[in-house]
Short mmCIF file of C-alpha atoms and ligand atoms in Angstrom, two decimals:
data_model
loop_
_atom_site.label_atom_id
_atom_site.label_comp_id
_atom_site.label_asym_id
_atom_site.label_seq_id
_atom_site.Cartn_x
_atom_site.Cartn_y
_atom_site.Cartn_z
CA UNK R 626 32.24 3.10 -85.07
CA UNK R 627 30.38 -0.19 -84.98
CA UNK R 628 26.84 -0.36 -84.24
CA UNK R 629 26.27 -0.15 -80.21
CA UNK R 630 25.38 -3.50 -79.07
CA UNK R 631 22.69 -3.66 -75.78
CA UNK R 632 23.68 -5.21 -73.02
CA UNK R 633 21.14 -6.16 -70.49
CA UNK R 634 22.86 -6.19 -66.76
CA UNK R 635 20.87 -8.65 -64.09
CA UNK R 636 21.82 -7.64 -60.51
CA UNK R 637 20.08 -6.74 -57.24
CA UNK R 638 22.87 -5.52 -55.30
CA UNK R 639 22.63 -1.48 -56.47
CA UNK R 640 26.52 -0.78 -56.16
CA UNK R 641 27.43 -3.51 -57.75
CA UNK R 642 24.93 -3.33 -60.93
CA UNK R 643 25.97 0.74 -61.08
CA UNK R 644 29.89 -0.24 -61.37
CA UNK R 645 29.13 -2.71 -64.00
CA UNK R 646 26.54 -0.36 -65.88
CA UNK R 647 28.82 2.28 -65.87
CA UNK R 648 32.01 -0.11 -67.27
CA UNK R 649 30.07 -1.55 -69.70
CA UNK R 650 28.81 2.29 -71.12
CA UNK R 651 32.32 3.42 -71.06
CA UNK R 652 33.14 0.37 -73.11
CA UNK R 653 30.47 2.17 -75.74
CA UNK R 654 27.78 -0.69 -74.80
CA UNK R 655 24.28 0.44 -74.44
CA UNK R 656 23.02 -0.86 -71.19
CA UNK R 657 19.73 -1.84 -69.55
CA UNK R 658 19.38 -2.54 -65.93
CA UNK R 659 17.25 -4.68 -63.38
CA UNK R 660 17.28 -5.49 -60.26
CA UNK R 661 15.87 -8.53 -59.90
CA UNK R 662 14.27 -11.68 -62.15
CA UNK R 663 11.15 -10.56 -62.80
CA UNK R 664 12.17 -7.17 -63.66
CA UNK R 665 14.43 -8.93 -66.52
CA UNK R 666 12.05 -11.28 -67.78
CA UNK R 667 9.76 -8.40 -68.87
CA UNK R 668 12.39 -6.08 -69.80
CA UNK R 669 13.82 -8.42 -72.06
CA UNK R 670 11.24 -8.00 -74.69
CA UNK R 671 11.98 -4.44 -74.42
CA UNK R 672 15.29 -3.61 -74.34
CA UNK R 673 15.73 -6.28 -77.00
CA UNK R 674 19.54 -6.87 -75.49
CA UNK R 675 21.92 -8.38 -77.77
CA UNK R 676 23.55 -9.93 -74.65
CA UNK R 677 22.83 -10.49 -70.95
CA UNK R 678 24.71 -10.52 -67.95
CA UNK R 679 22.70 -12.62 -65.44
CA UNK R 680 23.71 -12.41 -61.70
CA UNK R 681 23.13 -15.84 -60.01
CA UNK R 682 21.97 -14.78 -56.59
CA UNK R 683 18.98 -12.82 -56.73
CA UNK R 684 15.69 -12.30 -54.11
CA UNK R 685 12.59 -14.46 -55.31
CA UNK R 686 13.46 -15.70 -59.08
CA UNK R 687 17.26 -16.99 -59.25
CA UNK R 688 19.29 -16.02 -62.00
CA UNK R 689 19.19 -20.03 -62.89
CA UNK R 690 15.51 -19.81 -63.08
CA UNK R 691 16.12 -16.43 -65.28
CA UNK R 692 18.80 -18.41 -67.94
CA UNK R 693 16.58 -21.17 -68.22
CA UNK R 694 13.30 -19.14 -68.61
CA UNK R 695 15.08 -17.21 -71.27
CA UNK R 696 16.45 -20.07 -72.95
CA UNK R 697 13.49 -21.17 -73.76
CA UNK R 698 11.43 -18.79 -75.39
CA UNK R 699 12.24 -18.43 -79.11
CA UNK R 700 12.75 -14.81 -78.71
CA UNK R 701 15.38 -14.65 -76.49
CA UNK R 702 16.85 -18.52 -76.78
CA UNK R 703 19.86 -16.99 -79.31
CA UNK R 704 20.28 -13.82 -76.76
CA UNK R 705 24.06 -14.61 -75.16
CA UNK R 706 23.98 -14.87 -71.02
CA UNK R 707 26.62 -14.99 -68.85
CA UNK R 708 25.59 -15.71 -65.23
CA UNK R 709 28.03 -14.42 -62.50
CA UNK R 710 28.50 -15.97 -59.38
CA UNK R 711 30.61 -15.36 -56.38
CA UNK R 712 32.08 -18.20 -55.67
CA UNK R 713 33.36 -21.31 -58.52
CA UNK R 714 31.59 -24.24 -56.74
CA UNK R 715 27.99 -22.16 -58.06
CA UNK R 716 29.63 -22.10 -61.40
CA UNK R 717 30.22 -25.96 -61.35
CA UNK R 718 27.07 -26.00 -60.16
CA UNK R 719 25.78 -23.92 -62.70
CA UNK R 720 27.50 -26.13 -65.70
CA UNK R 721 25.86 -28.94 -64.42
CA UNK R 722 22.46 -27.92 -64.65
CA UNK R 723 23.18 -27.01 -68.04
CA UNK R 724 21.02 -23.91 -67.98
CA UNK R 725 21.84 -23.07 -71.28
CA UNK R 726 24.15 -20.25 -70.11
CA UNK R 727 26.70 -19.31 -72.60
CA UNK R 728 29.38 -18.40 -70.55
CA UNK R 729 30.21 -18.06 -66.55
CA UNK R 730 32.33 -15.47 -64.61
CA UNK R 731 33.37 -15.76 -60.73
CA UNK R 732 32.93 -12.67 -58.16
CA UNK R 733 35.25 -11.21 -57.60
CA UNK R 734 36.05 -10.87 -61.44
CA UNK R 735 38.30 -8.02 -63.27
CA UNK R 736 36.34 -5.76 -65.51
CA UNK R 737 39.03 -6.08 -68.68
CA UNK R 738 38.01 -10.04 -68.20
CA UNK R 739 33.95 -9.79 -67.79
CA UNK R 740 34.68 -7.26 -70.96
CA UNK R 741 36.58 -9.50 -73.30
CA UNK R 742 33.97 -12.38 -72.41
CA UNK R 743 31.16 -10.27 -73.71
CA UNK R 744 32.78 -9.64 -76.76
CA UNK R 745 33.41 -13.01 -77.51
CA UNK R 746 29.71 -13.94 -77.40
CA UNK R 747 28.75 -11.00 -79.51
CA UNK R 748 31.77 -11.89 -82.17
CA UNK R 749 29.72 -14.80 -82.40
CA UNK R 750 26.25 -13.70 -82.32
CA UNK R 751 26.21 -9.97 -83.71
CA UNK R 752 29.83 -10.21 -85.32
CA UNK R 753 29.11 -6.30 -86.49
CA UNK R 754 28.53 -4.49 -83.53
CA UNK R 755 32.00 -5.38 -82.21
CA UNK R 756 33.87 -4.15 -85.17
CA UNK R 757 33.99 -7.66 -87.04
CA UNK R 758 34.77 -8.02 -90.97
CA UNK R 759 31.85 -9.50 -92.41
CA UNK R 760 31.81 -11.37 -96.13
CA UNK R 761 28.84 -12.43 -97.89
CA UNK R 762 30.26 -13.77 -101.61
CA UNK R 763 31.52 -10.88 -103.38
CA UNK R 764 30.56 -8.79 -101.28
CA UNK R 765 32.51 -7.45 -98.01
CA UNK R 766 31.22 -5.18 -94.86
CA UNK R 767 33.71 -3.32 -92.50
CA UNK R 768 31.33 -2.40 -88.79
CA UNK R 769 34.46 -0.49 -87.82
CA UNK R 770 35.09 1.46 -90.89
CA UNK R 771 31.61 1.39 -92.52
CA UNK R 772 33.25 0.72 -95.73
CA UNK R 773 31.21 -1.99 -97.76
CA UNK R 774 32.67 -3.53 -100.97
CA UNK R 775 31.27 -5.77 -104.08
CA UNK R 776 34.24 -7.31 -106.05
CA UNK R 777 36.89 -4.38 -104.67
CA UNK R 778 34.84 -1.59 -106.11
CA UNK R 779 33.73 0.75 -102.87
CA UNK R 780 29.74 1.26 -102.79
CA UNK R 781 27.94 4.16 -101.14
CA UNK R 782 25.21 2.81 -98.79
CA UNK R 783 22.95 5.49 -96.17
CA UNK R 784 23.14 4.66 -92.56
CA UNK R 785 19.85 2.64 -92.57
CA UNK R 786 20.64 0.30 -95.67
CA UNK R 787 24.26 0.00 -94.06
CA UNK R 788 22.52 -1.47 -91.16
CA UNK R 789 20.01 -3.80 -93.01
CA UNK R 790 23.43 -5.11 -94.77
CA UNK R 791 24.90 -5.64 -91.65
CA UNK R 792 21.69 -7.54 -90.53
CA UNK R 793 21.61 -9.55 -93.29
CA UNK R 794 25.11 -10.27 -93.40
CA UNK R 795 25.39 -11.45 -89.76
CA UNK R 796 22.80 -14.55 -90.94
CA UNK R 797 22.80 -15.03 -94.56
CA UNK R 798 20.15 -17.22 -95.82
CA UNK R 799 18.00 -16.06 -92.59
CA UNK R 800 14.55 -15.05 -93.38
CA UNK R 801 13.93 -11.47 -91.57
CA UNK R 802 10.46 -10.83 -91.60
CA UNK R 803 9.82 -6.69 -91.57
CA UNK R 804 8.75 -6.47 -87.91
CA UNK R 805 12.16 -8.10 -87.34
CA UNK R 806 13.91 -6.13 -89.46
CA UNK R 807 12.81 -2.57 -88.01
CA UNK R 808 13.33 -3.82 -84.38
CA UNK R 809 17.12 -4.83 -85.59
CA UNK R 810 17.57 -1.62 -87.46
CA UNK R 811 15.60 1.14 -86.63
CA UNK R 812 14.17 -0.02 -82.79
CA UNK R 813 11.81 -0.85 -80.86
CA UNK R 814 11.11 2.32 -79.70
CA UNK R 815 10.44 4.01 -82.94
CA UNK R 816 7.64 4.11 -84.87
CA UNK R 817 7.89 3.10 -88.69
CA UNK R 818 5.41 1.52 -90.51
CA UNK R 819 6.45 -1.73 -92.23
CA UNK R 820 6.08 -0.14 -95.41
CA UNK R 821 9.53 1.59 -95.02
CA UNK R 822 11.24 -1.28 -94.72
CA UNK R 823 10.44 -1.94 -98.85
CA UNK R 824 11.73 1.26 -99.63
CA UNK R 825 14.96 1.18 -97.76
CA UNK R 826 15.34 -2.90 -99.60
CA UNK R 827 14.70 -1.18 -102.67
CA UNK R 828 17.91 1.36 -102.11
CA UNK R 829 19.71 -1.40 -100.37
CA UNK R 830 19.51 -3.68 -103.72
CA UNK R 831 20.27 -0.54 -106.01
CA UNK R 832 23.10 -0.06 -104.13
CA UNK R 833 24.71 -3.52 -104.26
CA UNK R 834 24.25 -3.64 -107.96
CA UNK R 835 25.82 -0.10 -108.49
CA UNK R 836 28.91 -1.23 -109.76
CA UNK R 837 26.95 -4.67 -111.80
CA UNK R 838 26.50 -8.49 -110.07
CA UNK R 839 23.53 -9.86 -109.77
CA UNK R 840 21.03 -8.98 -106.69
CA UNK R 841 21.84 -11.23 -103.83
CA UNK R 842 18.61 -10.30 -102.09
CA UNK R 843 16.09 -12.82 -101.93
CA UNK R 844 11.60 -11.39 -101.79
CA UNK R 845 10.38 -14.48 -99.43
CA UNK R 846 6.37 -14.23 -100.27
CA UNK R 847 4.66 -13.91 -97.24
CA UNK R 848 7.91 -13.76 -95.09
CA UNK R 849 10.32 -11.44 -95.67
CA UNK R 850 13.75 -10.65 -96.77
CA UNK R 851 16.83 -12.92 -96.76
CA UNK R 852 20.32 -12.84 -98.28
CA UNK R 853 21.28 -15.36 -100.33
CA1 CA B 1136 23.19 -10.58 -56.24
#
């Protein structure tokens, strides 16, 4: 099983927003609601979504207003949206605004569709939570299988330093610092202290080198982590 990617649903109509939620968790997304803009401008920092689906109509702040808020804040600018609207003139309309939305869907729209367009913007942003094959050098990461290899020999990784891998193989030669580390791998809503992200670097490293290579983890003074 691949990592559970969050998926932040935008939509004031109740019914509506319910159906989706409840598609989306039997899927095996995580989901966050709201019910209008506001509510999913502060949520956002919360939930930490790894992709949004932004309805257009909504009371007070529009979904546009939403997308472009969103898109330009640093925290949320790489976060995936795709805006739903219920009829294809709004999503011309949309386009031509350029809101920055990644993607557009037209009410009425069939749940297998709205389903494979989410996982196409997560193949893209967080290729492991959707099962992806991710290579890094030598070294190769199955999110289905949660097999990890270095030059064909197998190594034995816990959960957490599986997840840091993953992390750091999504973005290699990203600097994570460790607040962004433990809100990508353990979350937000857990406390650990920073310090445990050294110690679980420290396994993560012994365990790429089990088999020999040299340690493709990079100490950035002052910064952080990266691979490569
Ligand atoms: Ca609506």
């Amino acid at each position: 099983m691949a990592e559970q990617p969050t998926v932040l649903v935008v939509e004031d109509e109740p019914a509506q927003r319910e159906v989706l939620a409840y598609n989306l968790e039997a899927e095996g997304f995580r989901v966050a609601k709201a019910g209008n803009g506001e509510e999913a401008l502060m949520l956002v920092n919360e939930a930490a979504p790894d992709i949004i689906v932004l309805d257009w109509m909504l009371p007070n702040v529009s979904g546009i207003e939403v997308c472009r808020q969103l898109k330009t804040r640093s925290e949320t600018r790489g976060v995936p949206i795709i805006m739903l609207s219920a009829r294809s003139e709004e999503v011309d309309k949309v386009r031509g605004l350029e809101t920055g939305a990644d993607d557009y869907v037209v009410k009425p729209y069939s749940v297998v569709e709205l389903m494979a367009r989410v996982r196409a913007q997560l193949r893209r942003t967080r290729p492991s939570t959707v099962g992806e094959r991710l290579e890094y050098e030598d070294i190769v990461l199955d999110s289905d299988t949660h097999r990890v290899t270095r030059s064909d020999h197998q190594l034995k990784l816990g959960p957490t330093e599986f997840r840091l891998l993953s992390t750091f193989m999504e973005k290699p030669g990203r600097v994570w610092s460790r607040e962004q580390l433990l809100d990508r791998v353990w979350g937000r809503d857990i406390y650990v202290d920073t310090r445990t992200v050294d110690v679980h670097i420290g396994r993560l490293r012994k365990a790429l080198c089990q088999h020999g290579g040299d340690d493709p983890l990079r100490t950035v003074r002052g910064a952080g982590y990266a691979l490569g």
